[in-house]
Amino acid sequence: MSLSAFTELSPVWRMGAILLGVLVLASAITVILRVLQPKRNFSELSARVASWWAMAAVFFGAVAVSDRLALVLLAFLSFWAMKEYVTLLKTRPADHSGLVLTFLAVPIQYYWIWIGWYGMFVIFIPVYVFLILPVRLVLSRETAGFVASASQIQWGLMAFVFGLSHLGFLLVMPPTLDGESNGRALLLFLVFVTEISDVLQYIWGKTFGRRKILPSVSPDKTWEGFLGGIATTVLISIGLRFLTPFTVAETAIVALMTTLAGFGGGAVMSAVKRDFGVKDFGGLIPGHGGMLDRVDSLCYAAPIFFHYVRYFHY
Amino acid sequence: MSATSTTEENRAASSAATGRSVWADLFQRLIFALAIKPFMILFIGLRVSGRRHLPEKGPFILYANHSSHLDTVSLLSLFPTRRLRELRPVAAADYFERNRWVSMFSRTFFNTLPIARRDISQTNNPLKGMLSAIESGQALIIFPEGTRGSGESLGAFRSGLSHLVEQAPGIPVVPVALVNMGRSLPKGALIPVPFFCEIRVGEPRVPSGARSEIRRELEGALRNLLEGGR
């Protein structure tokens, strides 16, 4: 009976129920570990799980309540990620006005999504901001360090505003051609697959990790974590096929693509942190670090997933 | 009943000391609660350490490095709005009193205590106003460099702070390091860039001795704090 109640739910709420189940499971495992190994310190794990509850509640809550609210949340996510990145940059006093423009680009990019203007959404940052930002920097009449500033700021905009905003455009996509899915369900699929892949790679790595995969970039990442995490995520994603218009094989391929992109994003952001000489991007999320430490893989996974879906299912 | 009348009396006394109406107090509280505090949290993303070192009540002297118009605002935002009435940012009269609009603006929003920076004499003594504010139980916010710097290094202290500390012995003096404010809103800029800013509050101290020693101690304390120490 409870199973039939579950299948009668809309895909979005079915995902909500699954999410709740996963979180309860994570909390239960934390408690069991504490009982089994009372001497070990699990405060980091507890903080992480508690933060996952909060993040899931805020994100799923916004998506379930309204796509407008979720869009505002995503815009804030981009804004905060950009803040974390720019604060670590070695900016020059002459960059001030260019940076004002940079942060102005965040609400504008999300405004194109708000009104559903795909053509503008997809060229605004790569074309217009790319052309205007250096001109604005030039107007400060300081050439020393110009190339570094212009390229570093544009890179941040591409990753944290343009890249992440694909989550937002997914959200406002209409039902797919076959009518089986819509943007909201696809967004939940993408975010869940990307994040669970991060978690599973971490767990596999912690448990079986031997051979380092990128020792000079992220010393904690191992081949065992990478392969185990991605394989498990692909299996799980097939169970979430009800959110998508994909066939079983296609789901596996899309999940593989998404998780590989996510791994790339995580590795790139690790290299950025290494370069800046910091461990975390900030302290917003207890146990996780900054906002960027959590959305790093999404910056890469979102555009890849989005364009696949848009090309083949719209 | 009696408790109410005491707070009424307090308010009257303090308003008399600041020369401000109750309406100005209320207006400042509203602006801080509805605009400045949310701005500091959501836009600037202010990070605060050592908040426990902030004294529970006046009089005390809080001094900090100065590189931005965000400095005073962010310092005031650390306190509950009901305490804004007792917090007096010491402001250069030649800048913050340059015309009646700027004067009204800074007195209403920031409860400034204007002092003379130029033409100082026995009769035009900036210490007088500060000492009487301390006597009435208020807290002073002072930028001892005397002006906004580039934000990259701490400028030499002017003599005002050590004169003040010498003449108000026993008053706790709190060093506060402000980080990144000058990046967010540098001198001459109108629109802030949302760099994460940081406030580090150091332990209150009660310096004594010769003026030069006081000055050295306070300068050293702030420099340590800026370099990441306690």
XYZ file of C-alpha atoms in Angstrom:
544
model
C 0.000 0.000 0.000
C 2.755 2.388 0.859
C 4.441 1.427 -2.399
C 1.358 2.342 -4.428
C 1.204 5.663 -2.587
C 4.820 6.207 -3.656
C 4.199 5.448 -7.326
C 1.182 7.762 -7.329
C 3.380 10.698 -6.369
C 4.527 13.057 -9.110
C 8.143 12.414 -10.200
C 9.351 15.509 -8.324
C 7.806 14.423 -5.022
C 8.886 10.817 -5.594
C 12.426 12.201 -5.798
C 11.742 14.140 -2.597
C 10.754 10.910 -0.837
C 13.921 9.182 -2.112
C 16.025 12.120 -0.950
C 14.466 11.877 2.506
C 15.212 8.154 2.553
C 18.854 8.702 1.599
C 19.295 11.336 4.304
C 17.684 9.162 6.962
C 19.989 6.336 5.881
C 23.040 8.629 6.135
C 22.051 9.764 9.619
C 21.382 6.170 10.690
C 24.828 5.094 9.433
C 26.429 7.940 11.394
C 24.685 6.815 14.565
C 25.634 3.154 13.994
C 29.285 4.093 13.379
C 29.319 6.074 16.617
C 27.967 3.132 18.566
C 30.344 0.628 16.926
C 33.473 2.767 17.284
C 32.908 5.015 20.316
C 36.574 6.001 20.457
C 36.759 7.457 16.957
C 35.830 11.059 16.283
C 32.903 11.357 13.886
C 32.216 15.061 14.360
C 33.345 15.864 10.798
C 31.009 13.195 9.393
C 28.127 14.412 11.571
C 28.684 17.997 10.442
C 28.695 16.885 6.810
C 25.491 14.887 7.142
C 23.784 17.717 9.019
C 24.809 20.109 6.243
C 23.433 17.702 3.633
C 20.062 17.780 5.413
C 20.094 21.584 5.300
C 21.243 21.806 1.680
C 18.727 19.193 0.514
C 15.914 20.924 2.385
C 16.709 24.348 0.934
C 17.305 23.122 -2.616
C 14.465 20.608 -2.882
C 12.172 22.971 -0.995
C 12.801 25.775 -3.479
C 12.398 23.489 -6.522
C 9.207 21.952 -5.133
C 7.625 25.273 -4.154
C 8.253 27.246 -7.354
C 10.685 27.422 -10.231
C 10.934 31.211 -9.687
C 12.061 30.739 -6.103
C 14.540 28.058 -7.199
C 15.884 30.419 -9.864
C 16.531 33.105 -7.246
C 18.286 30.503 -5.112
C 20.495 29.441 -8.046
C 21.343 33.069 -8.830
C 22.411 33.505 -5.219
C 24.511 30.332 -5.519
C 26.359 31.768 -8.530
C 26.797 35.100 -6.750
C 28.226 33.453 -3.648
C 30.539 31.155 -5.620
C 31.824 34.147 -7.597
C 32.392 36.038 -4.317
C 34.485 33.179 -2.957
C 36.549 32.988 -6.142
C 37.111 36.731 -6.580
C 38.080 37.206 -2.919
C 40.963 34.763 -3.435
C 42.131 36.434 -6.664
C 44.971 38.913 -6.517
C 42.947 41.780 -7.906
C 44.405 45.208 -8.629
C 42.851 48.473 -7.424
C 42.303 49.240 -11.129
C 39.962 46.229 -11.380
C 37.306 47.811 -9.181
C 34.946 49.029 -11.887
C 35.425 45.852 -13.908
C 34.470 43.823 -10.858
C 31.343 45.900 -10.298
C 30.392 44.970 -13.865
C 31.254 41.326 -13.175
C 28.848 41.084 -10.271
C 26.223 42.985 -12.204
C 26.425 40.230 -14.831
C 25.088 37.667 -12.337
C 21.530 38.996 -11.971
C 21.458 39.876 -15.674
C 22.397 36.322 -16.697
C 19.617 34.951 -14.486
C 17.194 37.539 -15.830
C 17.573 36.044 -19.322
C 16.624 32.714 -17.795
C 13.722 34.283 -15.916
C 12.208 35.540 -19.198
C 13.217 32.330 -21.006
C 15.421 34.001 -23.642
C 17.658 31.077 -24.572
C 19.621 32.865 -27.312
C 20.717 35.633 -24.968
C 21.317 33.278 -22.041
C 23.762 31.238 -24.076
C 25.832 34.115 -25.525
C 25.631 36.838 -22.899
C 28.727 35.861 -20.883
C 30.810 34.127 -23.585
C 30.269 36.946 -26.107
C 29.053 40.238 -24.655
C 30.674 40.176 -21.221
C 33.804 38.702 -22.800
C 34.034 41.742 -25.075
C 32.897 44.460 -22.675
C 34.772 43.478 -19.495
C 38.308 44.047 -20.876
C 37.206 47.384 -22.326
C 35.942 48.438 -18.915
C 39.280 47.367 -17.403
C 41.188 49.320 -20.044
C 39.285 52.464 -19.075
C 41.100 52.340 -15.720
C 44.277 53.090 -17.690
C 46.443 50.527 -15.907
C 48.155 48.018 -18.178
C 50.366 46.194 -15.664
C 48.578 42.944 -14.822
C 45.802 43.621 -17.325
C 45.861 40.229 -19.062
C 45.896 38.352 -15.771
C 42.926 40.308 -14.426
C 40.849 40.125 -17.602
C 41.367 36.402 -18.062
C 40.971 35.370 -14.436
C 37.754 37.296 -14.000
C 36.314 35.977 -17.275
C 37.265 32.421 -16.316
C 35.372 32.772 -13.033
C 32.329 34.135 -14.838
C 32.373 31.206 -17.287
C 32.591 28.568 -14.566
C 30.501 29.955 -11.737
C 27.973 32.128 -13.502
C 27.658 30.785 -17.055
C 28.313 27.136 -16.144
C 26.139 27.022 -13.041
C 23.330 29.001 -14.663
C 22.633 26.001 -16.913
C 20.967 24.528 -13.839
C 18.628 27.496 -13.988
C 17.798 27.128 -17.666
C 17.132 23.441 -17.157
C 14.627 24.444 -14.514
C 12.578 26.555 -16.915
C 12.651 24.022 -19.789
C 9.174 22.843 -20.835
C 8.111 19.151 -20.942
C 10.354 17.004 -23.156
C 9.235 15.934 -26.662
C 7.814 12.646 -25.448
C 6.048 14.459 -22.591
C 7.547 12.103 -20.012
C 9.740 14.593 -18.227
C 10.238 18.292 -17.642
C 13.014 20.670 -16.684
C 12.320 20.527 -12.983
C 12.573 16.718 -12.858
C 15.712 16.804 -15.040
C 17.299 19.353 -12.697
C 16.677 17.080 -9.709
C 18.159 14.134 -11.638
C 21.281 16.068 -12.614
C 21.948 17.541 -9.174
C 21.283 14.278 -7.353
C 23.487 12.221 -9.692
C 26.346 14.745 -9.512
C 26.270 15.111 -5.741
C 25.771 11.424 -4.941
C 28.693 10.684 -7.245
C 30.896 13.052 -5.195
C 29.772 11.352 -1.994
C 30.218 7.814 -3.326
C 33.650 8.560 -4.770
C 34.603 9.862 -1.336
C 33.239 6.782 0.462
C 34.817 4.310 -2.000
C 38.103 6.178 -1.766
C 38.062 6.237 2.038
C 37.237 2.536 2.220
C 39.257 0.942 -0.593
C 41.480 3.778 -1.834
C 45.080 2.719 -2.632
C 46.317 4.166 -5.926
C 46.293 7.940 -6.162
C 44.756 9.333 -9.317
C 45.954 12.982 -9.218
C 48.443 13.133 -6.353
C 49.740 16.634 -7.052
C 46.225 18.113 -7.387
C 43.980 16.302 -4.902
C 45.926 13.842 -2.775
C 42.701 12.276 -1.470
C 41.359 11.173 -4.849
C 42.109 7.550 -5.764
C 41.418 5.234 -8.703
C 39.348 2.992 -6.436
C 37.204 5.945 -5.363
C 36.855 7.195 -8.925
C 35.877 3.844 -10.497
C 33.794 2.565 -7.596
C 31.976 5.848 -7.118
C 31.140 6.287 -10.769
C 30.026 2.670 -11.255
C 27.703 2.861 -8.231
C 26.324 6.206 -9.357
C 25.514 4.853 -12.824
C 23.599 1.938 -11.230
C 21.692 4.310 -8.922
C 20.852 6.644 -11.799
C 18.993 3.843 -13.576
C 16.695 3.686 -10.579
C 15.974 7.398 -11.073
C 14.993 6.967 -14.714
C 11.408 8.035 -13.858
C 12.683 11.638 -13.736
C 13.982 11.520 -17.322
C 12.939 10.767 -20.903
C 15.915 8.346 -21.264
C 16.005 4.611 -22.021
C 17.936 2.404 -19.602
C 21.125 2.371 -21.683
C 20.853 6.077 -22.337
C 20.442 6.797 -18.618
C 23.661 4.935 -17.942
C 25.522 6.827 -20.668
C 24.194 10.211 -19.517
C 25.028 9.440 -15.893
C 28.524 8.383 -16.913
C 29.014 11.577 -18.911
C 27.690 13.716 -16.054
C 29.842 12.101 -13.393
C 32.969 12.269 -15.552
C 32.308 15.963 -16.149
C 31.723 16.396 -12.419
C 35.021 14.706 -11.653
C 36.722 17.092 -14.070
C 35.091 20.077 -12.358
C 36.152 18.874 -8.929
C 39.726 18.337 -10.096
C 39.891 21.759 -11.765
C 38.619 23.517 -8.637
C 41.126 21.556 -6.536
C 43.884 22.892 -8.764
C 42.484 26.418 -8.335
C 42.593 26.014 -4.551
C 46.132 24.632 -4.725
C 47.180 27.609 -6.799
C 45.630 30.040 -4.291
C 47.200 28.090 -1.416
C 43.916 27.448 0.424
C 42.254 24.247 1.620
C 38.646 25.389 1.262
C 36.941 28.213 -0.588
C 35.200 29.435 2.542
C 33.347 28.410 5.662
C 29.690 28.702 4.676
C 28.777 25.001 4.915
C 29.975 23.206 8.071
C 31.988 20.074 7.184
C 32.095 20.971 3.478
C 33.908 24.323 3.280
C 32.611 27.078 1.055
C 29.819 27.094 -1.480
C 32.375 26.437 -4.243
C 33.589 23.294 -2.517
C 30.093 21.890 -2.953
C 29.161 23.130 -6.438
C 32.562 22.620 -8.098
C 31.468 19.487 -9.966
C 28.143 21.053 -10.975
C 29.948 23.873 -12.825
C 31.101 21.224 -15.299
C 28.275 18.706 -15.135
C 25.480 21.247 -15.704
C 26.410 22.512 -19.213
C 27.297 19.001 -20.440
C 24.019 17.500 -19.218
C 21.964 20.482 -20.352
C 23.164 20.462 -23.947
C 22.775 16.695 -24.261
C 19.151 16.911 -23.162
C 18.391 19.965 -25.250
C 19.877 18.422 -28.388
C 18.268 14.997 -28.146
C 14.996 15.552 -26.309
C 13.720 19.006 -27.281
C 6.539 50.983 36.162
C 9.732 52.142 37.766
C 11.800 50.136 35.255
C 10.073 51.955 32.414
C 10.726 55.340 33.899
C 14.416 54.488 34.395
C 14.829 53.578 30.731
C 12.948 56.737 29.835
C 15.360 58.718 31.965
C 18.327 56.917 30.463
C 17.077 57.629 26.995
C 16.527 61.271 27.825
C 19.984 61.513 29.365
C 21.667 59.833 26.428
C 19.731 61.811 23.853
C 20.811 64.932 25.662
C 24.408 63.749 25.474
C 24.258 63.058 21.742
C 21.999 65.971 21.018
C 19.834 63.563 19.051
C 16.121 63.087 19.078
C 14.488 59.760 19.904
C 13.316 59.754 16.293
C 16.874 59.796 14.994
C 17.662 56.820 17.254
C 14.652 54.947 15.944
C 15.453 55.797 12.334
C 19.037 54.611 12.703
C 17.866 51.343 14.263
C 15.418 50.730 11.440
C 18.025 51.379 8.754
C 20.462 49.022 10.438
C 17.922 46.265 11.030
C 16.331 46.402 7.574
C 19.169 47.424 5.277
C 22.667 47.509 6.704
C 22.701 44.235 8.635
C 21.178 42.195 5.751
C 23.604 43.924 3.361
C 26.559 42.943 5.552
C 25.431 39.312 5.785
C 24.116 38.662 2.262
C 26.183 40.979 0.080
C 29.490 41.473 1.891
C 29.359 38.094 3.671
C 31.048 39.606 6.726
C 33.133 37.113 8.707
C 33.672 37.998 12.372
C 36.097 36.492 14.852
C 36.606 37.410 18.492
C 33.082 38.828 18.844
C 33.197 37.797 22.524
C 35.808 40.533 23.131
C 33.274 43.293 22.448
C 32.405 44.887 25.827
C 28.848 44.346 27.043
C 28.407 48.028 27.777
C 30.102 51.407 27.589
C 32.214 53.299 28.157
C 34.949 51.829 25.998
C 37.132 52.829 23.066
C 37.235 50.763 19.911
C 39.993 51.534 17.433
C 40.642 50.072 14.002
C 42.599 50.450 10.789
C 40.845 52.601 8.220
C 40.608 52.094 4.477
C 36.963 52.390 3.498
C 33.556 53.900 4.173
C 32.509 50.317 4.939
C 34.649 50.377 8.092
C 32.316 52.325 10.377
C 29.181 50.718 8.988
C 30.480 47.190 9.438
C 31.719 47.915 12.961
C 28.346 49.321 13.973
C 26.608 46.290 12.446
C 28.342 44.048 15.003
C 26.168 45.417 17.783
C 22.467 44.915 18.536
C 20.562 47.906 17.172
C 19.434 49.023 20.627
C 23.090 49.758 21.446
C 23.645 52.031 18.438
C 22.616 54.974 20.604
C 25.708 54.536 22.778
C 28.174 54.038 19.890
C 29.868 57.171 18.613
C 32.105 56.930 15.558
C 34.558 59.799 15.860
C 34.454 61.641 12.542
C 36.545 64.413 11.021
C 34.437 67.557 11.025
C 36.138 68.920 7.899
C 34.781 65.902 5.945
C 31.580 64.776 7.658
C 30.360 68.289 8.451
C 31.308 69.792 5.089
C 27.704 70.761 4.403
C 24.421 70.414 6.222
C 23.246 67.401 4.153
C 26.351 65.338 4.799
C 26.211 66.416 8.436
C 22.575 65.400 8.860
C 23.192 62.148 7.013
C 26.193 61.064 9.096
C 24.679 62.187 12.407
C 21.391 60.398 11.758
C 22.651 57.175 10.210
C 25.893 56.765 12.114
C 25.493 58.887 15.251
C 28.870 60.483 14.537
C 30.853 62.536 17.008
C 32.431 65.260 14.855
C 35.841 66.508 15.901
C 38.247 69.053 14.513
C 41.189 67.680 12.547
C 42.649 71.107 11.731
C 43.352 74.364 13.589
C 43.499 72.635 16.950
C 43.925 74.952 19.955
C 43.035 75.070 23.664
C 39.523 76.246 22.856
C 39.123 74.043 19.775
C 40.233 70.861 21.508
C 38.906 67.651 19.907
C 39.498 65.698 23.124
C 36.812 67.629 24.972
C 33.886 66.153 23.078
C 35.327 62.656 23.224
C 35.927 62.804 26.963
C 32.441 64.047 27.701
C 30.976 61.252 25.565
C 32.992 58.735 27.562
C 31.851 60.353 30.802
C 28.227 59.888 29.790
C 28.899 56.168 29.295
C 29.184 56.081 25.526
C 31.616 54.078 23.427
C 33.923 55.718 20.886
C 34.956 54.264 17.554
C 38.259 55.761 16.459
C 40.463 55.365 13.415
C 43.836 56.464 14.799
C 45.489 56.722 11.370
C 43.330 59.818 10.981
C 42.325 59.090 7.395
C 41.576 56.238 5.008
C 44.683 54.404 3.790
C 45.185 52.068 0.847
C 44.206 49.077 2.984
C 47.481 47.333 2.273
C 49.409 48.439 5.355
C 48.710 50.156 8.647
C 49.613 53.853 8.576
C 51.350 55.656 11.439
C 49.010 56.498 14.327
C 48.247 60.156 14.984
C 48.595 61.262 18.567
C 44.856 61.667 19.293
C 44.181 58.149 20.527
C 47.068 58.072 23.000
C 46.126 61.542 24.326
C 42.582 60.301 24.822
C 43.618 57.061 26.546
C 45.942 59.003 28.820
C 43.184 61.374 29.867
C 40.556 58.648 30.286
C 42.501 56.128 32.392
C 40.949 52.739 33.148
C 38.682 52.713 30.095
C 38.955 49.438 28.114
C 40.463 49.895 24.663
C 39.592 47.289 22.018
C 41.731 46.794 18.889
C 39.810 45.717 15.779
C 41.359 44.636 12.477
C 39.312 45.266 9.346
C 40.281 43.098 6.371
C 39.305 43.628 2.717
C 37.029 46.644 3.329
C 39.424 48.766 1.267
C 39.186 46.233 -1.545
C 35.398 46.252 -1.478
C 34.908 49.981 -1.340
C 38.187 51.855 -1.773
C 38.625 55.579 -1.440
C 36.916 57.309 -4.334
C 34.686 54.364 -5.334
C 30.918 54.604 -5.172
C 29.759 51.005 -5.610
C 31.093 48.228 -3.376
C 32.409 44.969 -4.866
C 31.284 42.031 -2.712
C 34.663 40.728 -1.612
C 34.299 38.755 1.607
C 35.319 41.125 4.399
C 36.571 40.149 7.794
C 36.529 41.714 11.239
C 38.901 40.464 13.941
C 38.179 41.783 17.406
C 41.136 41.633 19.767
C 41.209 41.412 23.542
C 40.344 44.647 25.356
C 43.300 46.235 27.101
C 43.762 49.034 29.627
C 47.049 50.679 28.675
C 48.878 52.961 31.067
C 52.213 54.750 31.255
C 53.667 57.456 29.099
C 51.853 58.517 25.949
C 54.539 57.075 23.717
C 54.205 53.693 25.454
C 50.424 53.732 25.109
C 50.775 54.517 21.462
C 53.338 51.764 20.901
C 51.206 49.190 22.737
C 48.037 50.042 20.812
C 49.794 50.169 17.458
C 51.466 46.835 18.139
C 48.193 45.199 19.200
C 46.438 46.246 15.994
C 49.378 45.254 13.832
C 49.392 41.758 15.391
C 45.690 41.413 14.809
C 46.045 42.463 11.169
C 48.761 39.885 10.674
C 46.356 37.206 11.843
C 47.302 36.944 15.515
C 45.087 37.499 18.527
